[in-house]
Tab-separated table of C-alpha atoms in Angstrom:
chain	number	residue	atom	x	y	z
A	24	MET	CA	100.744	-176.332	87.866
A	25	VAL	CA	98.587	-175.043	90.720
A	26	ASN	CA	100.008	-172.334	92.926
A	27	THR	CA	99.380	-173.738	96.402
A	28	ARG	CA	99.996	-170.394	98.097
A	29	THR	CA	97.345	-168.687	95.966
A	30	THR	CA	94.930	-171.542	96.621
A	31	ASP	CA	95.549	-171.352	100.350
A	32	TYR	CA	95.079	-167.578	100.252
A	33	TRP	CA	91.694	-167.763	98.561
A	34	SER	CA	90.626	-170.635	100.790
A	35	GLN	CA	91.498	-168.550	103.823
A	36	PHE	CA	89.684	-165.574	102.267
A	37	ILE	CA	86.516	-167.645	101.847
A	38	VAL	CA	86.692	-168.861	105.426
A	39	ASP	CA	87.456	-165.419	106.863
A	40	TYR	CA	85.061	-163.269	104.816
A	41	SER	CA	82.132	-165.431	103.800
A	42	GLY	CA	80.424	-164.217	106.948
A	43	GLY	CA	77.035	-164.963	108.345
A	44	GLY	CA	75.699	-168.256	109.608
A	45	ASP	CA	77.286	-170.244	106.769
A	46	PHE	CA	80.786	-169.600	108.094
A	47	PHE	CA	79.971	-170.578	111.666
A	48	ILE	CA	78.093	-173.705	110.608
A	49	ALA	CA	80.861	-174.813	108.225
A	50	ASN	CA	83.560	-174.022	110.804
A	51	ALA	CA	81.751	-175.980	113.512
A	52	TYR	CA	81.185	-178.881	111.142
A	53	GLY	CA	84.885	-178.918	110.116
A	54	LYS	CA	86.083	-178.892	113.714
A	55	SER	CA	83.630	-181.613	114.710
A	56	ALA	CA	84.554	-183.873	111.786
A	57	ALA	CA	88.309	-183.420	112.317
A	58	GLN	CA	87.933	-183.954	116.055
A	59	LEU	CA	86.033	-187.179	115.589
A	60	SER	CA	88.488	-188.524	112.990
A	61	TYR	CA	91.625	-187.809	114.999
A	62	ASP	CA	90.026	-188.965	118.258
A	63	ARG	CA	89.450	-192.368	116.658
A	64	VAL	CA	93.102	-192.556	115.634
A	65	LEU	CA	94.103	-191.489	119.148
A	66	PHE	CA	91.821	-194.096	120.680
A	67	GLY	CA	93.157	-196.822	118.400
A	68	SER	CA	96.729	-196.077	119.439
A	69	ALA	CA	95.866	-195.943	123.148
A	70	LEU	CA	93.886	-199.184	122.805
A	71	GLN	CA	96.861	-201.014	121.296
A	72	VAL	CA	99.055	-199.761	124.143
A	73	VAL	CA	96.673	-200.775	126.920
A	74	GLU	CA	95.985	-204.188	125.412
A	75	ASN	CA	99.686	-204.974	125.262
A	76	ILE	CA	100.127	-204.465	128.993
A	77	LYS	CA	99.974	-207.854	130.740
A	78	LEU	CA	100.346	-209.317	134.201
A	79	ILE	CA	102.676	-212.340	134.114
A	80	ASN	CA	103.697	-214.057	137.362
A	81	ASN	CA	102.548	-210.985	139.278
A	82	ILE	CA	104.862	-208.841	137.179
A	83	ILE	CA	103.520	-206.061	134.919
A	84	VAL	CA	104.934	-206.429	131.429
A	85	VAL	CA	104.619	-203.459	129.021
A	86	ASP	CA	105.215	-204.357	125.383
A	87	LEU	CA	104.640	-201.240	123.293
A	88	PRO	CA	103.851	-202.279	119.719
A	89	VAL	CA	105.217	-200.222	116.849
A	90	SER	CA	101.786	-200.213	115.222
A	91	ALA	CA	100.432	-198.231	118.159
A	92	PHE	CA	102.285	-195.160	116.941
A	93	GLN	CA	102.040	-195.756	113.206
A	94	GLY	CA	98.593	-194.132	113.067
A	95	LEU	CA	99.893	-191.099	114.903
A	96	SER	CA	102.862	-190.893	112.560
A	97	LEU	CA	100.484	-190.165	109.688
A	98	SER	CA	100.560	-186.576	110.961
A	99	PRO	CA	104.239	-185.791	110.341
A	100	ASP	CA	104.009	-182.255	111.737
A	101	ASP	CA	102.553	-183.366	115.074
A	102	ARG	CA	104.260	-184.745	118.153
A	103	ALA	CA	102.905	-187.552	120.344
A	104	PHE	CA	103.412	-188.179	124.064
A	105	TYR	CA	102.456	-191.177	126.205
A	106	GLN	CA	102.638	-192.430	129.802
A	107	VAL	CA	101.704	-195.731	131.395
A	108	ILE	CA	100.790	-195.838	135.087
A	109	ALA	CA	100.010	-198.930	137.183
A	110	ASP	CA	98.548	-198.477	140.672
A	111	ASN	CA	99.596	-194.815	140.588
A	112	GLN	CA	103.167	-195.799	139.795
A	113	HIS	CA	104.899	-194.539	136.660
A	114	LEU	CA	106.011	-197.380	134.415
A	115	THR	CA	107.112	-195.809	131.147
A	116	GLY	CA	106.767	-192.733	128.935
A	117	TYR	CA	106.755	-189.092	129.923
A	118	GLU	CA	106.589	-189.027	133.692
A	119	ASP	CA	104.897	-185.621	134.002
A	120	LEU	CA	102.244	-186.198	131.306
A	121	SER	CA	99.532	-187.264	133.760
A	122	SER	CA	100.038	-184.092	135.795
A	123	ALA	CA	99.031	-182.041	132.726
A	124	PHE	CA	95.761	-183.975	132.455
A	125	ARG	CA	93.651	-181.715	134.658
A	126	PRO	CA	90.501	-180.961	132.685
A	127	LYS	CA	87.822	-178.660	134.025
A	128	LYS	CA	85.317	-180.422	131.831
A	129	ARG	CA	86.091	-183.906	130.612
A	130	ILE	CA	84.482	-185.580	127.674
A	131	ARG	CA	83.705	-189.221	128.434
A	132	ARG	CA	83.014	-191.607	125.631
A	133	VAL	CA	82.521	-195.351	125.886
A	134	ASP	CA	84.200	-197.308	123.107
A	135	GLY	CA	83.591	-201.034	123.488
A	136	PRO	CA	84.574	-202.303	126.954
A	137	TYR	CA	86.700	-199.243	127.643
A	138	GLU	CA	85.769	-195.824	128.933
A	139	ALA	CA	87.880	-193.128	127.332
A	140	GLU	CA	88.292	-189.591	128.574
A	141	TYR	CA	89.272	-186.811	126.143
A	142	PHE	CA	90.624	-183.406	127.038
A	143	ASP	CA	92.171	-180.389	125.275
A	144	GLY	CA	95.114	-179.126	127.278
A	145	VAL	CA	98.663	-177.851	127.149
A	146	TYR	CA	101.821	-179.922	127.478
A	147	SER	CA	105.403	-178.897	126.821
A	148	ALA	CA	104.164	-175.407	125.839
A	149	GLU	CA	101.992	-176.840	123.050
A	150	LYS	CA	98.281	-177.349	122.733
A	151	VAL	CA	97.500	-181.058	122.715
A	152	ARG	CA	94.573	-183.450	122.678
A	153	PHE	CA	94.647	-185.971	125.569
A	154	ILE	CA	93.089	-189.389	125.869
A	155	LYS	CA	92.990	-191.383	129.087
A	156	LEU	CA	92.245	-195.110	128.869
A	157	SER	CA	91.955	-197.362	131.930
A	158	ARG	CA	92.065	-201.149	132.343
A	159	LYS	CA	92.259	-203.678	135.180
A	160	LEU	CA	94.770	-206.541	135.010
A	161	ILE	CA	93.694	-209.653	136.937
A	162	GLU	CA	95.829	-212.688	137.743
A	163	GLY	CA	94.488	-214.939	140.445
A	164	GLU	CA	93.588	-212.773	143.375
A	165	LEU	CA	95.837	-209.944	142.223
A	166	GLN	CA	94.208	-206.931	140.553
A	167	VAL	CA	96.228	-204.050	139.127
A	168	GLY	CA	94.753	-200.853	137.715
A	169	VAL	CA	96.506	-199.644	134.570
A	170	VAL	CA	96.061	-196.173	133.065
A	171	VAL	CA	97.398	-195.065	129.681
A	172	TYR	CA	97.757	-191.367	128.856
A	173	LEU	CA	98.279	-190.413	125.229
A	174	ALA	CA	98.570	-186.876	123.826
A	175	GLN	CA	99.024	-185.417	120.360
A	176	THR	CA	99.573	-181.875	119.144
A	177	LEU	CA	96.804	-180.223	117.095
A	178	GLN	CA	98.446	-178.955	113.916
A	179	SER	CA	97.209	-181.664	111.528
A	180	ARG	CA	93.833	-181.705	113.265
A	181	ASN	CA	93.401	-177.958	112.750
A	182	GLU	CA	94.510	-178.180	109.110
A	183	MET	CA	91.939	-180.899	108.479
A	184	ALA	CA	89.223	-178.830	110.161
A	185	HIS	CA	90.193	-175.855	108.004
A	186	ASP	CA	90.086	-177.916	104.785
A	187	ILE	CA	86.680	-179.373	105.645
A	188	SER	CA	85.350	-175.903	106.469
A	189	VAL	CA	86.606	-174.502	103.155
A	190	LYS	CA	85.089	-177.363	101.153
A	191	ALA	CA	81.801	-177.007	103.027
A	192	LEU	CA	81.750	-173.273	102.333
A	193	GLN	CA	82.543	-173.870	98.677
A	194	LEU	CA	79.686	-176.353	98.465
A	195	VAL	CA	77.328	-173.925	100.211
A	196	SER	CA	78.467	-171.155	97.852
A	197	VAL	CA	77.720	-173.313	94.809
A	198	ILE	CA	74.300	-174.271	96.173
A	199	PHE	CA	73.578	-170.639	97.065
A	200	THR	CA	74.604	-169.488	93.581
A	201	ILE	CA	72.364	-172.094	91.950
A	202	ALA	CA	69.456	-171.196	94.248
A	203	LEU	CA	69.976	-167.486	93.548
A	204	SER	CA	70.013	-168.163	89.800
A	205	VAL	CA	66.809	-170.187	90.023
A	206	CYS	CA	65.157	-167.420	92.074
A	207	TYR	CA	66.277	-164.841	89.515
A	208	VAL	CA	64.739	-166.870	86.693
A	209	PHE	CA	61.460	-167.262	88.591
A	210	ILE	CA	61.381	-163.545	89.436
A	211	TRP	CA	62.073	-162.709	85.798
A	212	PHE	CA	59.141	-164.858	84.678
A	213	ILE	CA	56.904	-163.245	87.313
A	214	VAL	CA	57.961	-159.675	86.480
A	215	ARG	CA	57.785	-160.152	82.697
A	216	PRO	CA	53.944	-159.700	82.506
A	217	ILE	CA	54.251	-156.536	84.580
A	218	ARG	CA	56.864	-155.197	82.170
A	219	ARG	CA	54.592	-156.064	79.258
A	220	LEU	CA	51.743	-154.233	80.975
A	221	ASN	CA	54.030	-151.256	81.545
A	222	THR	CA	54.918	-151.242	77.838
A	223	VAL	CA	51.255	-151.345	76.826
A	224	LEU	CA	50.439	-148.402	79.107
A	225	SER	CA	53.440	-146.326	77.992
A	226	GLU	CA	52.537	-146.731	74.305
A	227	ARG	CA	48.959	-145.519	74.787
A	228	ALA	CA	47.726	-142.082	73.829
A	229	PRO	CA	46.878	-139.786	76.770
A	230	THR	CA	43.183	-139.811	75.852
A	231	ASP	CA	42.923	-143.584	75.327
A	232	LEU	CA	41.103	-144.900	78.393
A	233	THR	CA	39.689	-148.080	76.873
A	234	PRO	CA	40.179	-151.301	78.902
A	235	ILE	CA	43.545	-152.998	78.529
A	236	ASP	CA	43.200	-156.259	76.642
A	237	THR	CA	46.345	-158.333	77.185
A	238	ASP	CA	47.173	-161.779	78.465
A	239	ALA	CA	48.033	-161.743	82.143
A	240	PRO	CA	48.787	-164.537	84.606
A	241	LYS	CA	46.685	-165.076	87.682
A	242	GLU	CA	49.188	-163.204	89.828
A	243	ILE	CA	48.466	-159.835	88.149
A	244	SER	CA	44.983	-160.410	86.710
A	245	GLU	CA	43.476	-158.716	89.765
A	246	LEU	CA	45.799	-155.742	89.256
A	247	LEU	CA	44.748	-155.555	85.597
A	248	ARG	CA	41.059	-155.578	86.562
A	249	THR	CA	41.689	-152.786	89.073
A	250	ILE	CA	43.496	-150.681	86.451
A	251	ASN	CA	40.677	-151.212	83.931
A	252	HIS	CA	38.072	-150.307	86.557
A	253	PHE	CA	39.989	-147.140	87.419
A	254	MET	CA	40.278	-146.194	83.743
A	255	MET	CA	36.540	-146.783	83.284
A	256	GLN	CA	35.782	-144.473	86.223
A	257	LEU	CA	38.163	-141.871	84.807
A	258	GLN	CA	36.467	-142.140	81.403
A	259	ASN	CA	33.042	-141.648	83.045
A	260	THR	CA	34.378	-138.594	84.856
A	261	LEU	CA	35.693	-137.134	81.618
A	262	ASP	CA	32.372	-137.860	79.878
A	263	ARG	CA	30.474	-136.089	82.647
A	264	LEU	CA	32.888	-133.180	82.420
A	265	LYS	CA	32.331	-132.920	78.668
A	266	HIS	CA	28.560	-133.080	79.141
A	267	PHE	CA	28.682	-130.465	81.888
A	268	THR	CA	30.856	-128.166	79.746
A	269	SER	CA	28.499	-128.522	76.806
A	270	GLU	CA	25.437	-127.914	78.955
A	271	THR	CA	27.049	-124.916	80.648
A	272	ALA	CA	27.985	-123.393	77.322
A	273	HIS	CA	24.405	-123.840	76.072
A	274	GLN	CA	22.833	-122.475	79.259
A	275	VAL	CA	25.115	-119.422	79.411
A	276	ARG	CA	25.351	-118.542	75.715
A	277	THR	CA	21.627	-117.734	75.271
A	278	PRO	CA	21.265	-115.310	78.222
A	279	LEU	CA	24.512	-113.594	77.268
A	280	ALA	CA	23.283	-113.081	73.701
A	281	GLY	CA	20.021	-111.622	75.028
A	282	ILE	CA	21.867	-109.301	77.426
A	283	LEU	CA	24.128	-108.115	74.634
A	284	ALA	CA	21.212	-107.414	72.263
A	285	GLN	CA	19.178	-105.616	74.934
A	286	SER	CA	22.180	-103.530	75.987
A	287	GLN	CA	22.827	-102.471	72.397
A	288	ASN	CA	19.163	-101.554	71.938
A	289	ALA	CA	19.147	-99.543	75.155
A	290	LEU	CA	22.295	-97.762	74.042
A	291	MET	CA	20.685	-96.649	70.795
A	292	GLU	CA	17.207	-95.928	72.244
A	293	ASN	CA	16.365	-92.230	72.731
A	294	ASP	CA	12.969	-92.786	74.328
A	295	LYS	CA	13.563	-92.840	78.087
A	296	PRO	CA	10.583	-95.082	79.011
A	297	LYS	CA	11.648	-97.649	76.419
A	298	ARG	CA	15.260	-97.361	77.491
A	299	HIS	CA	14.232	-97.917	81.101
A	300	SER	CA	12.236	-100.972	80.075
A	301	GLN	CA	15.191	-102.377	78.117
A	302	ILE	CA	17.583	-101.788	81.016
A	303	THR	CA	15.084	-103.559	83.309
A	304	GLN	CA	15.115	-106.519	80.929
A	305	VAL	CA	18.929	-106.517	81.006
A	306	ILE	CA	18.825	-106.650	84.813
A	307	ASP	CA	16.278	-109.499	84.740
A	308	SER	CA	18.420	-111.390	82.238
A	309	CYS	CA	21.486	-110.896	84.466
A	310	GLU	CA	19.584	-112.243	87.457
A	311	SER	CA	18.425	-115.207	85.406
A	312	LEU	CA	21.963	-115.817	84.219
A	313	SER	CA	23.242	-115.599	87.796
A	314	ARG	CA	20.693	-118.205	88.926
A	315	THR	CA	21.656	-120.435	86.010
A	316	VAL	CA	25.353	-120.190	86.866
A	317	ASP	CA	24.588	-120.896	90.528
A	318	GLN	CA	22.582	-123.975	89.580
A	319	LEU	CA	25.336	-125.258	87.290
A	320	LEU	CA	27.992	-124.688	89.947
A	321	ASN	CA	25.844	-126.394	92.576
A	322	GLN	CA	25.298	-129.319	90.217
A	323	ALA	CA	29.029	-129.639	89.586
A	324	LEU	CA	29.798	-129.329	93.305
A	325	LEU	CA	27.301	-132.001	94.300
A	326	ALA	CA	28.405	-134.361	91.539
A	327	HIS	CA	32.005	-133.945	92.675
A	328	ARG	CA	31.184	-134.512	96.348
A	329	PHE	CA	29.108	-137.612	95.626
A	330	LYS	CA	32.120	-139.135	93.890
A	331	SER	CA	34.923	-137.973	96.171
A	332	LYS	CA	33.630	-137.337	99.692
A	333	ALA	CA	32.831	-139.990	102.266
A	334	LEU	CA	29.423	-139.899	103.942
A	335	GLU	CA	29.197	-138.732	107.534
A	336	LYS	CA	26.690	-138.603	110.363
A	337	VAL	CA	24.456	-135.530	110.210
A	338	TRP	CA	21.915	-134.203	112.723
A	339	LEU	CA	19.075	-133.412	110.337
A	340	GLY	CA	16.954	-131.263	112.676
A	341	ALA	CA	19.867	-128.945	113.506
A	342	LEU	CA	20.721	-128.658	109.802
A	343	ILE	CA	17.096	-127.710	108.908
A	344	LYS	CA	17.084	-125.015	111.610
A	345	GLU	CA	20.367	-123.602	110.312
A	346	VAL	CA	19.113	-123.407	106.717
A	347	SER	CA	15.819	-121.912	107.883
A	348	ARG	CA	17.616	-119.148	109.771
A	349	ASP	CA	19.647	-118.357	106.646
A	350	GLN	CA	16.413	-117.962	104.626
A	351	VAL	CA	14.640	-115.654	107.073
A	352	LEU	CA	15.813	-112.474	105.312
A	353	THR	CA	14.716	-113.803	101.919
A	354	ALA	CA	11.290	-114.660	103.361
A	355	LEU	CA	10.902	-111.149	104.829
A	356	GLN	CA	11.785	-109.586	101.472
A	357	GLN	CA	9.074	-111.727	99.842
A	358	LYS	CA	6.680	-110.809	102.685
A	359	VAL	CA	6.374	-114.465	103.637
A	360	GLU	CA	6.515	-115.841	107.167
A	361	LEU	CA	8.920	-118.769	107.716
A	362	ALA	CA	8.442	-121.153	110.669
A	363	TYR	CA	10.019	-124.419	111.851
A	364	ILE	CA	7.409	-126.284	113.884
A	365	GLY	CA	9.152	-129.449	114.984
A	366	PRO	CA	9.821	-131.906	116.257
A	367	ASN	CA	11.892	-131.158	119.330
A	368	ASP	CA	13.735	-134.486	119.069
A	369	ASP	CA	16.509	-134.519	116.528
A	370	CYS	CA	17.428	-137.460	114.306
A	371	GLN	CA	20.745	-138.510	112.852
A	372	ILE	CA	21.268	-139.728	109.323
A	373	VAL	CA	24.257	-140.671	107.177
A	374	GLY	CA	24.866	-138.318	104.263
A	375	ASP	CA	26.824	-135.392	102.901
A	376	THR	CA	26.326	-132.187	104.881
A	377	VAL	CA	26.918	-129.801	101.975
A	378	ALA	CA	24.615	-131.718	99.599
A	379	LEU	CA	21.840	-131.929	102.188
A	380	LYS	CA	22.206	-128.234	102.927
A	381	LYS	CA	21.925	-127.354	99.231
A	382	MET	CA	18.872	-129.582	98.877
A	383	LEU	CA	17.111	-128.031	101.890
A	384	GLN	CA	18.036	-124.553	100.736
A	385	ASN	CA	16.538	-125.230	97.291
A	386	ILE	CA	13.316	-126.641	98.767
A	387	ILE	CA	12.828	-123.751	101.176
A	388	GLU	CA	13.705	-121.094	98.575
A	389	ASN	CA	11.131	-122.555	96.162
A	390	ALA	CA	8.533	-122.653	98.933
A	391	ILE	CA	9.170	-118.969	99.691
A	392	LYS	CA	9.281	-117.974	96.030
A	393	TYR	CA	5.952	-119.570	95.098
A	394	SER	CA	4.071	-118.638	98.283
A	395	PRO	CA	1.565	-115.779	98.055
A	396	LYS	CA	2.228	-112.496	99.781
A	397	GLN	CA	1.509	-112.605	103.513
A	398	GLY	CA	1.727	-116.410	103.283
A	399	VAL	CA	3.277	-118.768	105.821
A	400	VAL	CA	5.873	-121.459	105.064
A	401	GLU	CA	5.928	-124.117	107.790
A	402	ILE	CA	8.782	-126.624	107.876
A	403	THR	CA	8.110	-129.935	109.603
A	404	LEU	CA	10.367	-132.941	110.117
A	405	ILE	CA	8.337	-136.138	110.470
A	406	ILE	CA	10.043	-139.201	111.944
A	407	GLU	CA	8.461	-142.647	111.808
A	408	LYS	CA	9.527	-145.832	113.589
A	409	ASN	CA	11.922	-148.140	111.741
A	410	ARG	CA	12.744	-145.291	109.383
A	411	GLU	CA	15.124	-142.438	110.027
A	412	ILE	CA	13.464	-139.985	107.614
A	413	ASN	CA	10.002	-140.192	106.215
A	414	ASP	CA	9.153	-136.704	105.140
A	415	ILE	CA	10.674	-133.235	105.046
A	416	ARG	CA	7.713	-131.220	103.959
A	417	PRO	CA	7.439	-127.418	103.802
A	418	ARG	CA	3.853	-126.266	104.045
A	419	TYR	CA	2.749	-122.870	102.828
A	420	GLY	CA	-0.498	-120.963	102.589
A	421	HIS	CA	-2.312	-117.794	103.639
A	422	SER	CA	-2.032	-116.411	107.163
């Protein structure tokens, strides 16, 4: 046996707390459907009343049929009120009913040959739904205007609206649950390849950077290609790092072994000229080792910048002048004259400032190093049309 109180409680809970647009739409739909249904019953009753008013021998005869109120009696908890007026004279019913029909906004609806007016108002301290139906009685030259007022309380109407709203919300809830379940299934199928990819990555060794070979749908194939490309770049970086480490170890190990051997020999040598010569060789080896380390560090720095730094606009002439000024002291120590001879107009290129500076520094240092004593190193920037840089050429020779 169903507990009607519990059912009513949960129905009211759904209506009150479902929230959002669904509640307002269902509530509006329930009210509209109940309003339309009960208005038709109200119209049918008023129509039977007005059609049973006749003009016989210039006398208005009102014959209220029982069937006119049978439809209204289907709502046992509601009360019905009526009034019949002919030429503004009360004939029968509740005499003050028409005075309560004072709508601010009337709803007019044409049903067949009659024009009905509907209105929500208050009568006898209760909220009611009014209908006003008019008709003209004609006999010979006599015309009489008849108006029927009919009103019904709203309890059954509101209960029907509530029931419709609850059923509509229940239907929407079922549809929403089904739609949510379908969406969950689709999302699960979409996310499953990503989970499989996550499993493949988590089970890999830290040093395994080989491309991932797994089936992937179109939705994540681009992601898989991006991951493989990134892993390939990371593998190349690690390979370069290994090569650089191996090369550095080879380049540094030999000079260090020579320095160690020469230092030991100088330590055991008693002949001062020989000891001085050995110490000089140690100093030369240290300078050579320092240059080697500088070259390796510069190589690593440039390789890193080429891979990680974005290119920028560089004024090449200003950069050449800056590097030239930095090399003036070195040129004086080598007894070489250093000169920048043009042009006056600067040019702009796209590149890496640090890499270009290292390149220019290396070129100018080599020019100074291999120039004869009292020689001149001239630096010239040549710019040709349709080309930003054609030649950066240091020239050196005798003064």
